[in-house]
Coordinates of C-alpha atoms in Angstrom, one line a residue:
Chain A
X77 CA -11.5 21.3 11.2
X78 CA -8.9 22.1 8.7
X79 CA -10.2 22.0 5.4
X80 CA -8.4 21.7 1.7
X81 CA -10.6 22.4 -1.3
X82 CA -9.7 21.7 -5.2
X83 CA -11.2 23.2 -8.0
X84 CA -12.4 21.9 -10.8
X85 CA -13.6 18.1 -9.3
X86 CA -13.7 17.2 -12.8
X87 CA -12.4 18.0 -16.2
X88 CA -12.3 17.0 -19.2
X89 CA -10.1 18.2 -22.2
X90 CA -9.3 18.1 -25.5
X91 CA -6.0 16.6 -26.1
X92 CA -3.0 19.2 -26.2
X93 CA -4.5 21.3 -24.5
X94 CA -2.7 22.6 -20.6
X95 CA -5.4 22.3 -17.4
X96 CA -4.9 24.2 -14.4
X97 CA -5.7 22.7 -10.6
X98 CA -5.9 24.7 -7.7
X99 CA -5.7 23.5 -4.0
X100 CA -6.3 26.0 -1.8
X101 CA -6.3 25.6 2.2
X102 CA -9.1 27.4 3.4
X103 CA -8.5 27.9 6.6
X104 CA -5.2 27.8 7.5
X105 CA -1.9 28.5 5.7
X106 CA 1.0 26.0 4.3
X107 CA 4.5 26.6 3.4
X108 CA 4.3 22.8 1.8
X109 CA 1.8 21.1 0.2
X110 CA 1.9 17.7 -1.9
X111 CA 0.5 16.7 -5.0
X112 CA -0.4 12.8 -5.7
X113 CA -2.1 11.6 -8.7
X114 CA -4.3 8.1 -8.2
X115 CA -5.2 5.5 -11.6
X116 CA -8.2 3.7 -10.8
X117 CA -8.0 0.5 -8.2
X118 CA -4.6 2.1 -7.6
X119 CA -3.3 3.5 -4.3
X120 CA -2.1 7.0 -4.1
X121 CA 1.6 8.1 -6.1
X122 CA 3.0 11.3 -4.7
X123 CA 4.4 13.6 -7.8
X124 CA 5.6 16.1 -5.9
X125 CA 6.1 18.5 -3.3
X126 CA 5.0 22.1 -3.9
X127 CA 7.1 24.9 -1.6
X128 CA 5.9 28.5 -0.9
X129 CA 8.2 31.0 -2.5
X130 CA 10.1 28.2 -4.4
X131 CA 10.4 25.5 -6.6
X132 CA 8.5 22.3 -6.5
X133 CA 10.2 19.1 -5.2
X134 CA 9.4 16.4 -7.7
X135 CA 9.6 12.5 -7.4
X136 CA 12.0 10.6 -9.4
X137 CA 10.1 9.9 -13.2
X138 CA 7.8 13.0 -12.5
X139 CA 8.0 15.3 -15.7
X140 CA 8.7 19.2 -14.5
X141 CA 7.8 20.2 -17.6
X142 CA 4.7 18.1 -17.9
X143 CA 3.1 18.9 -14.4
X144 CA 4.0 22.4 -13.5
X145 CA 3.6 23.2 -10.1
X146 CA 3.5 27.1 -9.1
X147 CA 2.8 27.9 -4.7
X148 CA 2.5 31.5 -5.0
X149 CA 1.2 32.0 -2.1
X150 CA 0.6 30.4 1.5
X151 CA -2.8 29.7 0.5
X152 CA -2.6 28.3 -3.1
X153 CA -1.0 25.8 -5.1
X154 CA -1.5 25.0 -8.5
X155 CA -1.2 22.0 -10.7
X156 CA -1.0 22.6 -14.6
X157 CA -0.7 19.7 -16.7
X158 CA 1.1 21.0 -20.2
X159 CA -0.1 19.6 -23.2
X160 CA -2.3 17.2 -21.9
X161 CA -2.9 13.5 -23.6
X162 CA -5.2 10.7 -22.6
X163 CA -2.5 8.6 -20.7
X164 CA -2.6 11.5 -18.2
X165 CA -6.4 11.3 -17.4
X166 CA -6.3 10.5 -13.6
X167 CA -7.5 11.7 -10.4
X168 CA -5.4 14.8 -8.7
X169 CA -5.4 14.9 -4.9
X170 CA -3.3 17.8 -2.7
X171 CA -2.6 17.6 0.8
X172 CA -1.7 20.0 3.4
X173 CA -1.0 20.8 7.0
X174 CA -1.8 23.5 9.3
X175 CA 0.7 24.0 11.6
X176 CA 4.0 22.8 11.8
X177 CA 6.0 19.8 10.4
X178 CA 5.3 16.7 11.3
X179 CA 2.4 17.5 14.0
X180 CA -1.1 17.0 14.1
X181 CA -3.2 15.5 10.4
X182 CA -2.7 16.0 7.1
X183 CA -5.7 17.0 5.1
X184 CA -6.5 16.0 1.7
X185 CA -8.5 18.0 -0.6
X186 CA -11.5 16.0 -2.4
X187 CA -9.3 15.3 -5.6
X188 CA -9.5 16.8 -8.9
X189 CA -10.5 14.0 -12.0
X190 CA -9.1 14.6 -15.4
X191 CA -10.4 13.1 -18.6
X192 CA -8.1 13.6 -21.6
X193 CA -9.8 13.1 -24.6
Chain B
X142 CA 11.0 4.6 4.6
X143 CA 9.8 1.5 5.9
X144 CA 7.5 -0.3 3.6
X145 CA 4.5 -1.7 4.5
X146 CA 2.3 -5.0 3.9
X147 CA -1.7 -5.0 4.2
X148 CA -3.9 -7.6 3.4
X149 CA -5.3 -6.0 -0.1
X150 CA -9.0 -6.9 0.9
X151 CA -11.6 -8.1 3.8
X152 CA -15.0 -8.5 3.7
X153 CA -17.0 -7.8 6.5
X154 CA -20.7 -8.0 7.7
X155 CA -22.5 -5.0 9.3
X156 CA -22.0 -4.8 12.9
X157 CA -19.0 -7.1 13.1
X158 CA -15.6 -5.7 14.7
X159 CA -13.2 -5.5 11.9
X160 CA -9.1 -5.8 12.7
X161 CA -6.6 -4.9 9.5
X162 CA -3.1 -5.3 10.2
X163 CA 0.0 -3.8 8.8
X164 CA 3.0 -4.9 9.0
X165 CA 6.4 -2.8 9.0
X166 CA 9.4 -4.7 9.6
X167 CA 11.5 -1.6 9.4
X168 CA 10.2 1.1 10.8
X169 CA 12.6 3.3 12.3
X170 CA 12.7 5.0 16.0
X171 CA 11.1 8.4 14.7
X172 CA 8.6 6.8 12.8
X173 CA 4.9 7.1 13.6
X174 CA 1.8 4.9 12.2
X175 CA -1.2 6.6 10.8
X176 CA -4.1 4.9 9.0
X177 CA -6.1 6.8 6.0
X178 CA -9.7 6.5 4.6
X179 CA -10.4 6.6 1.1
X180 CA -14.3 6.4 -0.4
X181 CA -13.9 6.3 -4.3
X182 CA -13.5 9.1 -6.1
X183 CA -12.4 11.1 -2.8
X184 CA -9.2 12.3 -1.0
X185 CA -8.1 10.2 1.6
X186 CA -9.2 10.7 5.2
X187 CA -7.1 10.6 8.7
X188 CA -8.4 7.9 10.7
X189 CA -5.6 7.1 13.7
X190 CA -2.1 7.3 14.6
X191 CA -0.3 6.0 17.0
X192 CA 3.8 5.8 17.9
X193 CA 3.4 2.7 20.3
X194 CA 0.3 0.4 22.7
X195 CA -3.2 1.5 22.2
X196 CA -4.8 4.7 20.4
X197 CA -8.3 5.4 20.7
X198 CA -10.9 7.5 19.5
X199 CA -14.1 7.8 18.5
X200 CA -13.9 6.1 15.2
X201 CA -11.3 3.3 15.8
X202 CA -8.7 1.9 17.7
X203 CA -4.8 1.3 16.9
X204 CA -3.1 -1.4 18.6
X205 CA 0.8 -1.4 18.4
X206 CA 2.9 -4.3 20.0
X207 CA 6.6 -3.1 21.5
X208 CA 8.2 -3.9 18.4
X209 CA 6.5 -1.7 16.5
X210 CA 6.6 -4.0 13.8
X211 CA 3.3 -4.2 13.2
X212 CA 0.2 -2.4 14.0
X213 CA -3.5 -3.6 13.9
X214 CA -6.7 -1.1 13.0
X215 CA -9.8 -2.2 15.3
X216 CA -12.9 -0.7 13.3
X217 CA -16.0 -1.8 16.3
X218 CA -19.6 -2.4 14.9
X219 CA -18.6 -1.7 11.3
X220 CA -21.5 -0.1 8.6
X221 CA -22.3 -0.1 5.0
X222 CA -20.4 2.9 5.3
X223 CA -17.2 1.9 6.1
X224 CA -16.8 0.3 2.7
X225 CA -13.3 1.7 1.4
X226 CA -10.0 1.0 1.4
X227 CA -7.5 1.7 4.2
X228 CA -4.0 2.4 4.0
X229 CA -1.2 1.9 6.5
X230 CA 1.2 4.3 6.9
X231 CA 4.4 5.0 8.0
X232 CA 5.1 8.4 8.7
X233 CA 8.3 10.2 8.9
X234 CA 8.3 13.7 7.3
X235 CA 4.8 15.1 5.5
X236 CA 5.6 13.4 2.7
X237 CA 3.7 10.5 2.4
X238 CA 4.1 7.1 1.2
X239 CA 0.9 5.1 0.1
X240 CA 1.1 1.7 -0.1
X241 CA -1.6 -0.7 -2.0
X242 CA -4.0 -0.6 0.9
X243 CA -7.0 -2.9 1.7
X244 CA -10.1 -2.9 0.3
X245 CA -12.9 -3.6 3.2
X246 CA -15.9 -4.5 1.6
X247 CA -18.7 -4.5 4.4
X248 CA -22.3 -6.4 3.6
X249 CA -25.4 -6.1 5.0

């Protein structure tokens, strides 16, 4: 099946420092994908919605300029996190879907953990 | 989007038939239902969805009364395994909505 891999699973940083996730879709290729972030024994929080060719949708109290988002291809999307502190340790997760809109199952990627030091 | 409401946890015993409902009082007429997986420390995983009446497959089984307010996730025989938590969804767009889920906790 469709598959969605992110690279690194885990990092950990110094504070101020900027950290680069990818999410790439491995078989298939996505205008959208969608970036959540997840606190421990928390559900899923969408931050924002990353567009091919354009720029990122984000979620009301999402930062721009703290989480930059860049889709450059139909492949790729990237999450940087810009001067990065402890409150921001968490665990990244894309999504995307093959195919159109709406049809068929979104895939997740295997989520990205953060540790801000 | 219509919100949802889920039990936040179950416990289970291995082999026992588990049913989790979800309620969703407003879902609207383009709206489907689609139930996620997660394991800790992974991305969620598609499990079922269903518009309306039964879905089936091989891992589980999603009932839907006519009012659609409401939908019920039948996990047969459950395993150490299925240990996670589950989240109801209501789908409209790709742009998902997570709610708090519930945590099945399955024991030997």
């Amino acid at each position: 099946g469709a598959v969605v891999s992110q690279h690194p699973s885990r990092v950990i940083c110094k504070s101020g420092t900027s950290v680069k996730i990818e999410c790439r879709s491995l078989d298939f290729q996505a205008t959208t994908m969608f970036w959540y972030r997840q606190f421990p024994k928390q559900s899923l929080m969408l931050m924002a919605t990353s567009n091919e060719g354009s720029k990122a949708t984000y979620e009301q109290g999402v930062e721009k300029d703290k989480f930059l988002i860049n889709h450059a291809s139909l492949t790729l999307s990237t999450l940087t996190v810009t001067s990065a502190h402890p409150e921001d340790s968490s665990f990244y997760i894309c999504s995307a879907r093959p195919g159109p809109p709406n049809t068929g199952e979104l895939f997740f990627g295997e989520g990205s953990r953060l540790t801000v030091l | 989007l219509a919100k949802t409401t889920q039990p936040i946890s179950m416990d289970s015993y291995e082999g026992q038939e588990v049913n989790i409902t979800c309620s969703h009082n407003n879902i609207a007429t383009n709206d489907y239902i689609t139930w996620y997986q997660q394991f800790p420390s992974q991305g969620p995983r598609f499990i079922i969805q269903g518009y309306k009446t039964k879905v089936t497959n091989e891992v589980a089984s999603l009932f839907i009364p006519a009012d659609r307010k409401s939908s019920t996730l039948s996990l047969p025989r459950v395993s150490l395994s299925d240990t996670a938590v589950y989240y109801c969804l209501v789908v409209r767009t790709d742009k998902l909505i997570f709610g708090t889920g519930t945590r099945l906790q399955v024991f030997p």
